[in-house]
């Protein structure tokens, strides 16, 4: 099954991910199909993420990232045959993004009530999505300051993502709740890395 996500983002360049209120710390299933449409409060940039049998394509107005599995890793390139960007390897409780020279870029730890994103092995000073509710999640920065909230409405079937000032940034049409949309508010993560994290969380059903 092919998972296809269309995102309409604001000019400020936030980014996307998909599904999980409660995340398992056991071995994670990779390449889960999912779909969502995200509309930003402002802006017209479009991003499409497609996952199909281990192959990932991330297409924006300015870049195309392609990820393919080789062994136990997925390697991302800028376009077909383009320069290497990152490699992703799963772990029992998440995954890591590394540069072509094997330098750690981002470590994502998926727990029962929290998803952490950090640039170090210890997960120190991590961005976090608190997933301890069935229909909403809080996003905090490395200093534990609230920077926004993801909230799902059963009545409309839509999810709204608001920043720390309670300003609506995105409305997501997916028919179900996903805490992982909180990655869109993590301004400290570079754009291409954020897109890869989005795709990889989606591939794991979050």
PDB file of C-alpha atoms in Angstrom, residues 3-198:
ATOM      1  CA  UNK A   3       1.125   6.203   1.821  1.00  0.00           C
ATOM      2  CA  UNK A   4       0.766   9.679   0.417  1.00  0.00           C
ATOM      3  CA  UNK A   5       0.847  12.961   2.351  1.00  0.00           C
ATOM      4  CA  UNK A   6       0.162  16.374   0.866  1.00  0.00           C
ATOM      5  CA  UNK A   7       1.219  19.342   2.959  1.00  0.00           C
ATOM      6  CA  UNK A   8       0.482  23.001   2.367  1.00  0.00           C
ATOM      7  CA  UNK A   9       2.916  24.916   4.535  1.00  0.00           C
ATOM      8  CA  UNK A  10       3.472  28.489   5.629  1.00  0.00           C
ATOM      9  CA  UNK A  11       6.395  30.558   4.388  1.00  0.00           C
ATOM     10  CA  UNK A  12       8.030  30.109   7.778  1.00  0.00           C
ATOM     11  CA  UNK A  13       8.752  26.516   6.759  1.00  0.00           C
ATOM     12  CA  UNK A  14       7.302  24.239   9.397  1.00  0.00           C
ATOM     13  CA  UNK A  15       7.056  20.531   8.655  1.00  0.00           C
ATOM     14  CA  UNK A  16       5.086  17.340   9.050  1.00  0.00           C
ATOM     15  CA  UNK A  17       4.634  13.786  10.457  1.00  0.00           C
ATOM     16  CA  UNK A  18       1.922  11.083  11.120  1.00  0.00           C
ATOM     17  CA  UNK A  19       0.062   8.918  13.836  1.00  0.00           C
ATOM     18  CA  UNK A  20       0.378   7.948  17.555  1.00  0.00           C
ATOM     19  CA  UNK A  21      -1.116   8.812  20.859  1.00  0.00           C
ATOM     20  CA  UNK A  22       0.786   6.115  22.686  1.00  0.00           C
ATOM     21  CA  UNK A  23       4.117   4.895  21.254  1.00  0.00           C
ATOM     22  CA  UNK A  24       5.656   1.512  21.982  1.00  0.00           C
ATOM     23  CA  UNK A  25       9.224   1.141  23.183  1.00  0.00           C
ATOM     24  CA  UNK A  26       9.476  -2.334  21.671  1.00  0.00           C
ATOM     25  CA  UNK A  27      10.730  -3.024  18.148  1.00  0.00           C
ATOM     26  CA  UNK A  28       8.979  -0.609  15.796  1.00  0.00           C
ATOM     27  CA  UNK A  29       7.205  -1.551  12.584  1.00  0.00           C
ATOM     28  CA  UNK A  30       8.624   0.389   9.647  1.00  0.00           C
ATOM     29  CA  UNK A  31       6.846   1.426   6.425  1.00  0.00           C
ATOM     30  CA  UNK A  32       3.298   1.716   7.717  1.00  0.00           C
ATOM     31  CA  UNK A  33       0.918   3.269   5.197  1.00  0.00           C
ATOM     32  CA  UNK A  34      -0.827   6.512   6.198  1.00  0.00           C
ATOM     33  CA  UNK A  35      -2.122   9.705   4.647  1.00  0.00           C
ATOM     34  CA  UNK A  36      -2.962  13.267   5.626  1.00  0.00           C
ATOM     35  CA  UNK A  37      -3.587  16.664   4.101  1.00  0.00           C
ATOM     36  CA  UNK A  38      -2.124  19.617   6.006  1.00  0.00           C
ATOM     37  CA  UNK A  39      -3.163  23.187   5.255  1.00  0.00           C
ATOM     38  CA  UNK A  40      -1.209  26.077   6.725  1.00  0.00           C
ATOM     39  CA  UNK A  41      -2.862  29.215   8.011  1.00  0.00           C
ATOM     40  CA  UNK A  42      -0.711  31.146   5.528  1.00  0.00           C
ATOM     41  CA  UNK A  43       1.407  30.295   2.488  1.00  0.00           C
ATOM     42  CA  UNK A  44       1.121  28.079  -0.564  1.00  0.00           C
ATOM     43  CA  UNK A  45       4.188  25.837  -0.529  1.00  0.00           C
ATOM     44  CA  UNK A  46       3.359  22.191  -1.188  1.00  0.00           C
ATOM     45  CA  UNK A  47       5.127  19.113   0.088  1.00  0.00           C
ATOM     46  CA  UNK A  48       4.252  15.558  -0.883  1.00  0.00           C
ATOM     47  CA  UNK A  49       5.563  12.576   1.061  1.00  0.00           C
ATOM     48  CA  UNK A  50       5.089   9.101  -0.382  1.00  0.00           C
ATOM     49  CA  UNK A  51       6.068   5.810   1.260  1.00  0.00           C
ATOM     50  CA  UNK A  52       5.800   2.554  -0.666  1.00  0.00           C
ATOM     51  CA  UNK A  53       7.502  -0.723   0.226  1.00  0.00           C
ATOM     52  CA  UNK A  54      10.544   0.908   1.781  1.00  0.00           C
ATOM     53  CA  UNK A  55      10.860   3.639  -0.847  1.00  0.00           C
ATOM     54  CA  UNK A  56      10.301   7.234   0.299  1.00  0.00           C
ATOM     55  CA  UNK A  57       9.854  10.351  -1.820  1.00  0.00           C
ATOM     56  CA  UNK A  58       9.641  13.843  -0.344  1.00  0.00           C
ATOM     57  CA  UNK A  59       8.818  16.468  -2.958  1.00  0.00           C
ATOM     58  CA  UNK A  60       8.710  20.210  -2.257  1.00  0.00           C
ATOM     59  CA  UNK A  61       8.777  23.253  -4.508  1.00  0.00           C
ATOM     60  CA  UNK A  62      12.542  23.476  -4.047  1.00  0.00           C
ATOM     61  CA  UNK A  63      13.855  19.971  -3.423  1.00  0.00           C
ATOM     62  CA  UNK A  64      13.137  16.299  -4.009  1.00  0.00           C
ATOM     63  CA  UNK A  65      14.438  13.839  -1.426  1.00  0.00           C
ATOM     64  CA  UNK A  66      14.469  10.131  -2.199  1.00  0.00           C
ATOM     65  CA  UNK A  67      15.011   7.450   0.435  1.00  0.00           C
ATOM     66  CA  UNK A  68      15.703   3.794  -0.312  1.00  0.00           C
ATOM     67  CA  UNK A  69      16.530   0.868   1.926  1.00  0.00           C
ATOM     68  CA  UNK A  70      19.855  -0.887   1.678  1.00  0.00           C
ATOM     69  CA  UNK A  71      20.208  -3.564   4.328  1.00  0.00           C
ATOM     70  CA  UNK A  72      19.025  -2.244   7.695  1.00  0.00           C
ATOM     71  CA  UNK A  73      19.302   1.443   6.745  1.00  0.00           C
ATOM     72  CA  UNK A  74      17.446   3.907   4.561  1.00  0.00           C
ATOM     73  CA  UNK A  75      19.577   6.342   2.564  1.00  0.00           C
ATOM     74  CA  UNK A  76      18.243   9.716   1.439  1.00  0.00           C
ATOM     75  CA  UNK A  77      19.508  11.615  -1.623  1.00  0.00           C
ATOM     76  CA  UNK A  78      18.609  14.945  -3.190  1.00  0.00           C
ATOM     77  CA  UNK A  79      16.923  13.681  -6.334  1.00  0.00           C
ATOM     78  CA  UNK A  80      17.593  10.461  -8.286  1.00  0.00           C
ATOM     79  CA  UNK A  81      21.312   9.844  -8.177  1.00  0.00           C
ATOM     80  CA  UNK A  82      21.840  13.105  -6.321  1.00  0.00           C
ATOM     81  CA  UNK A  83      24.227  13.737  -3.439  1.00  0.00           C
ATOM     82  CA  UNK A  84      23.685  11.811  -0.216  1.00  0.00           C
ATOM     83  CA  UNK A  85      21.869  13.690   2.534  1.00  0.00           C
ATOM     84  CA  UNK A  86      21.335  11.365   5.507  1.00  0.00           C
ATOM     85  CA  UNK A  87      21.094   7.726   6.461  1.00  0.00           C
ATOM     86  CA  UNK A  88      18.455   6.433   8.872  1.00  0.00           C
ATOM     87  CA  UNK A  89      18.753   3.345  11.051  1.00  0.00           C
ATOM     88  CA  UNK A  90      16.061   1.955  13.331  1.00  0.00           C
ATOM     89  CA  UNK A  91      16.635   1.123  16.976  1.00  0.00           C
ATOM     90  CA  UNK A  92      14.444  -0.702  19.506  1.00  0.00           C
ATOM     91  CA  UNK A  93      12.978   2.604  20.734  1.00  0.00           C
ATOM     92  CA  UNK A  94      13.252   4.882  17.731  1.00  0.00           C
ATOM     93  CA  UNK A  95      15.782   5.768  15.041  1.00  0.00           C
ATOM     94  CA  UNK A  96      18.790   7.940  14.242  1.00  0.00           C
ATOM     95  CA  UNK A  97      19.677  10.276  11.390  1.00  0.00           C
ATOM     96  CA  UNK A  98      23.353  10.383  10.452  1.00  0.00           C
ATOM     97  CA  UNK A  99      25.317  12.423   7.937  1.00  0.00           C
ATOM     98  CA  UNK A 100      27.178  10.647   5.098  1.00  0.00           C
ATOM     99  CA  UNK A 101      30.323  10.736   7.284  1.00  0.00           C
ATOM    100  CA  UNK A 102      28.386   8.868  10.035  1.00  0.00           C
ATOM    101  CA  UNK A 103      28.122  11.923  12.304  1.00  0.00           C
ATOM    102  CA  UNK A 104      24.959  11.821  14.405  1.00  0.00           C
ATOM    103  CA  UNK A 105      22.487  14.482  13.314  1.00  0.00           C
ATOM    104  CA  UNK A 106      19.315  13.587  15.201  1.00  0.00           C
ATOM    105  CA  UNK A 107      18.232  10.873  17.608  1.00  0.00           C
ATOM    106  CA  UNK A 108      14.516  10.179  17.894  1.00  0.00           C
ATOM    107  CA  UNK A 109      13.369   8.241  20.957  1.00  0.00           C
ATOM    108  CA  UNK A 110       9.796   6.990  20.956  1.00  0.00           C
ATOM    109  CA  UNK A 111       8.414   6.239  24.416  1.00  0.00           C
ATOM    110  CA  UNK A 112       5.039   5.349  25.907  1.00  0.00           C
ATOM    111  CA  UNK A 113       4.095   8.978  26.588  1.00  0.00           C
ATOM    112  CA  UNK A 114       6.693  11.068  24.780  1.00  0.00           C
ATOM    113  CA  UNK A 115       8.598  11.431  21.510  1.00  0.00           C
ATOM    114  CA  UNK A 116      12.015  13.054  21.964  1.00  0.00           C
ATOM    115  CA  UNK A 117      14.154  14.625  19.238  1.00  0.00           C
ATOM    116  CA  UNK A 118      17.745  15.564  20.087  1.00  0.00           C
ATOM    117  CA  UNK A 119      21.138  16.028  18.453  1.00  0.00           C
ATOM    118  CA  UNK A 120      23.057  13.790  20.888  1.00  0.00           C
ATOM    119  CA  UNK A 121      23.221  10.155  22.032  1.00  0.00           C
ATOM    120  CA  UNK A 122      22.057  10.979  25.563  1.00  0.00           C
ATOM    121  CA  UNK A 123      18.864  12.685  24.364  1.00  0.00           C
ATOM    122  CA  UNK A 124      19.903  15.713  26.409  1.00  0.00           C
ATOM    123  CA  UNK A 125      18.242  19.065  25.636  1.00  0.00           C
ATOM    124  CA  UNK A 126      15.625  17.304  23.539  1.00  0.00           C
ATOM    125  CA  UNK A 127      12.575  18.720  21.834  1.00  0.00           C
ATOM    126  CA  UNK A 128       9.581  16.657  22.908  1.00  0.00           C
ATOM    127  CA  UNK A 129       6.008  15.783  22.029  1.00  0.00           C
ATOM    128  CA  UNK A 130       4.050  14.675  25.092  1.00  0.00           C
ATOM    129  CA  UNK A 131       1.654  11.946  23.976  1.00  0.00           C
ATOM    130  CA  UNK A 132      -0.189  11.164  27.224  1.00  0.00           C
ATOM    131  CA  UNK A 133      -3.669  12.002  25.883  1.00  0.00           C
ATOM    132  CA  UNK A 134      -5.743  10.219  23.260  1.00  0.00           C
ATOM    133  CA  UNK A 135      -6.721  13.326  21.308  1.00  0.00           C
ATOM    134  CA  UNK A 136      -4.114  15.993  22.029  1.00  0.00           C
ATOM    135  CA  UNK A 137      -0.384  16.445  22.602  1.00  0.00           C
ATOM    136  CA  UNK A 138       1.800  19.203  23.997  1.00  0.00           C
ATOM    137  CA  UNK A 139       5.060  20.213  22.318  1.00  0.00           C
ATOM    138  CA  UNK A 140       7.941  21.578  24.402  1.00  0.00           C
ATOM    139  CA  UNK A 141      11.347  22.990  23.517  1.00  0.00           C
ATOM    140  CA  UNK A 142      14.680  21.801  25.014  1.00  0.00           C
ATOM    141  CA  UNK A 143      14.102  24.097  28.010  1.00  0.00           C
ATOM    142  CA  UNK A 144      10.718  22.405  28.633  1.00  0.00           C
ATOM    143  CA  UNK A 145       8.861  25.545  27.576  1.00  0.00           C
ATOM    144  CA  UNK A 146       5.504  24.869  25.862  1.00  0.00           C
ATOM    145  CA  UNK A 147       5.665  25.813  22.181  1.00  0.00           C
ATOM    146  CA  UNK A 148       2.352  24.482  20.974  1.00  0.00           C
ATOM    147  CA  UNK A 149      -0.349  21.858  20.933  1.00  0.00           C
ATOM    148  CA  UNK A 150      -1.788  19.275  18.556  1.00  0.00           C
ATOM    149  CA  UNK A 151      -5.504  18.652  19.084  1.00  0.00           C
ATOM    150  CA  UNK A 152      -7.928  16.350  17.277  1.00  0.00           C
ATOM    151  CA  UNK A 153     -11.678  16.973  16.933  1.00  0.00           C
ATOM    152  CA  UNK A 154     -13.897  13.897  16.656  1.00  0.00           C
ATOM    153  CA  UNK A 155     -16.733  16.113  15.448  1.00  0.00           C
ATOM    154  CA  UNK A 156     -14.865  17.442  12.405  1.00  0.00           C
ATOM    155  CA  UNK A 157     -12.290  14.682  11.973  1.00  0.00           C
ATOM    156  CA  UNK A 158      -9.623  17.374  11.728  1.00  0.00           C
ATOM    157  CA  UNK A 159      -6.508  18.085  13.757  1.00  0.00           C
ATOM    158  CA  UNK A 160      -5.387  21.610  14.583  1.00  0.00           C
ATOM    159  CA  UNK A 161      -1.822  22.602  15.376  1.00  0.00           C
ATOM    160  CA  UNK A 162      -1.358  25.819  17.331  1.00  0.00           C
ATOM    161  CA  UNK A 163       1.851  27.503  18.439  1.00  0.00           C
ATOM    162  CA  UNK A 164       2.747  28.671  21.937  1.00  0.00           C
ATOM    163  CA  UNK A 165       0.735  31.870  21.474  1.00  0.00           C
ATOM    164  CA  UNK A 166      -2.371  29.814  20.637  1.00  0.00           C
ATOM    165  CA  UNK A 167      -2.159  30.917  17.005  1.00  0.00           C
ATOM    166  CA  UNK A 168      -3.360  28.308  14.522  1.00  0.00           C
ATOM    167  CA  UNK A 169      -0.553  27.170  12.216  1.00  0.00           C
ATOM    168  CA  UNK A 170      -2.041  24.118  10.488  1.00  0.00           C
ATOM    169  CA  UNK A 171      -5.311  22.264   9.999  1.00  0.00           C
ATOM    170  CA  UNK A 172      -4.797  18.591   9.201  1.00  0.00           C
ATOM    171  CA  UNK A 173      -7.362  16.374   7.476  1.00  0.00           C
ATOM    172  CA  UNK A 174      -6.531  12.741   8.180  1.00  0.00           C
ATOM    173  CA  UNK A 175      -9.575  11.441  10.043  1.00  0.00           C
ATOM    174  CA  UNK A 176      -7.552  10.454  13.098  1.00  0.00           C
ATOM    175  CA  UNK A 177      -5.261  11.909  15.736  1.00  0.00           C
ATOM    176  CA  UNK A 178      -1.495  12.049  15.357  1.00  0.00           C
ATOM    177  CA  UNK A 179       0.801  13.562  17.962  1.00  0.00           C
ATOM    178  CA  UNK A 180       3.690  13.530  15.504  1.00  0.00           C
ATOM    179  CA  UNK A 181       2.432  16.682  13.777  1.00  0.00           C
ATOM    180  CA  UNK A 182       4.124  18.474  16.657  1.00  0.00           C
ATOM    181  CA  UNK A 183       7.433  18.147  14.822  1.00  0.00           C
ATOM    182  CA  UNK A 184       6.184  20.992  12.651  1.00  0.00           C
ATOM    183  CA  UNK A 185       6.766  23.412  15.520  1.00  0.00           C
ATOM    184  CA  UNK A 186      10.364  22.380  16.280  1.00  0.00           C
ATOM    185  CA  UNK A 187      12.129  25.398  14.799  1.00  0.00           C
ATOM    186  CA  UNK A 188      15.597  24.200  15.812  1.00  0.00           C
ATOM    187  CA  UNK A 189      15.537  21.336  13.317  1.00  0.00           C
ATOM    188  CA  UNK A 190      16.820  22.152   9.803  1.00  0.00           C
ATOM    189  CA  UNK A 191      14.279  21.801   7.037  1.00  0.00           C
ATOM    190  CA  UNK A 192      15.552  18.705   5.246  1.00  0.00           C
ATOM    191  CA  UNK A 193      16.200  16.837   8.502  1.00  0.00           C
ATOM    192  CA  UNK A 194      12.694  17.743   9.664  1.00  0.00           C
ATOM    193  CA  UNK A 195      11.200  16.337   6.473  1.00  0.00           C
ATOM    194  CA  UNK A 196      13.092  13.077   6.890  1.00  0.00           C
ATOM    195  CA  UNK A 197      12.006  12.800  10.536  1.00  0.00           C
ATOM    196  CA  UNK A 198       8.431  13.399   9.429  1.00  0.00           C
TER     197      UNK A 198
END
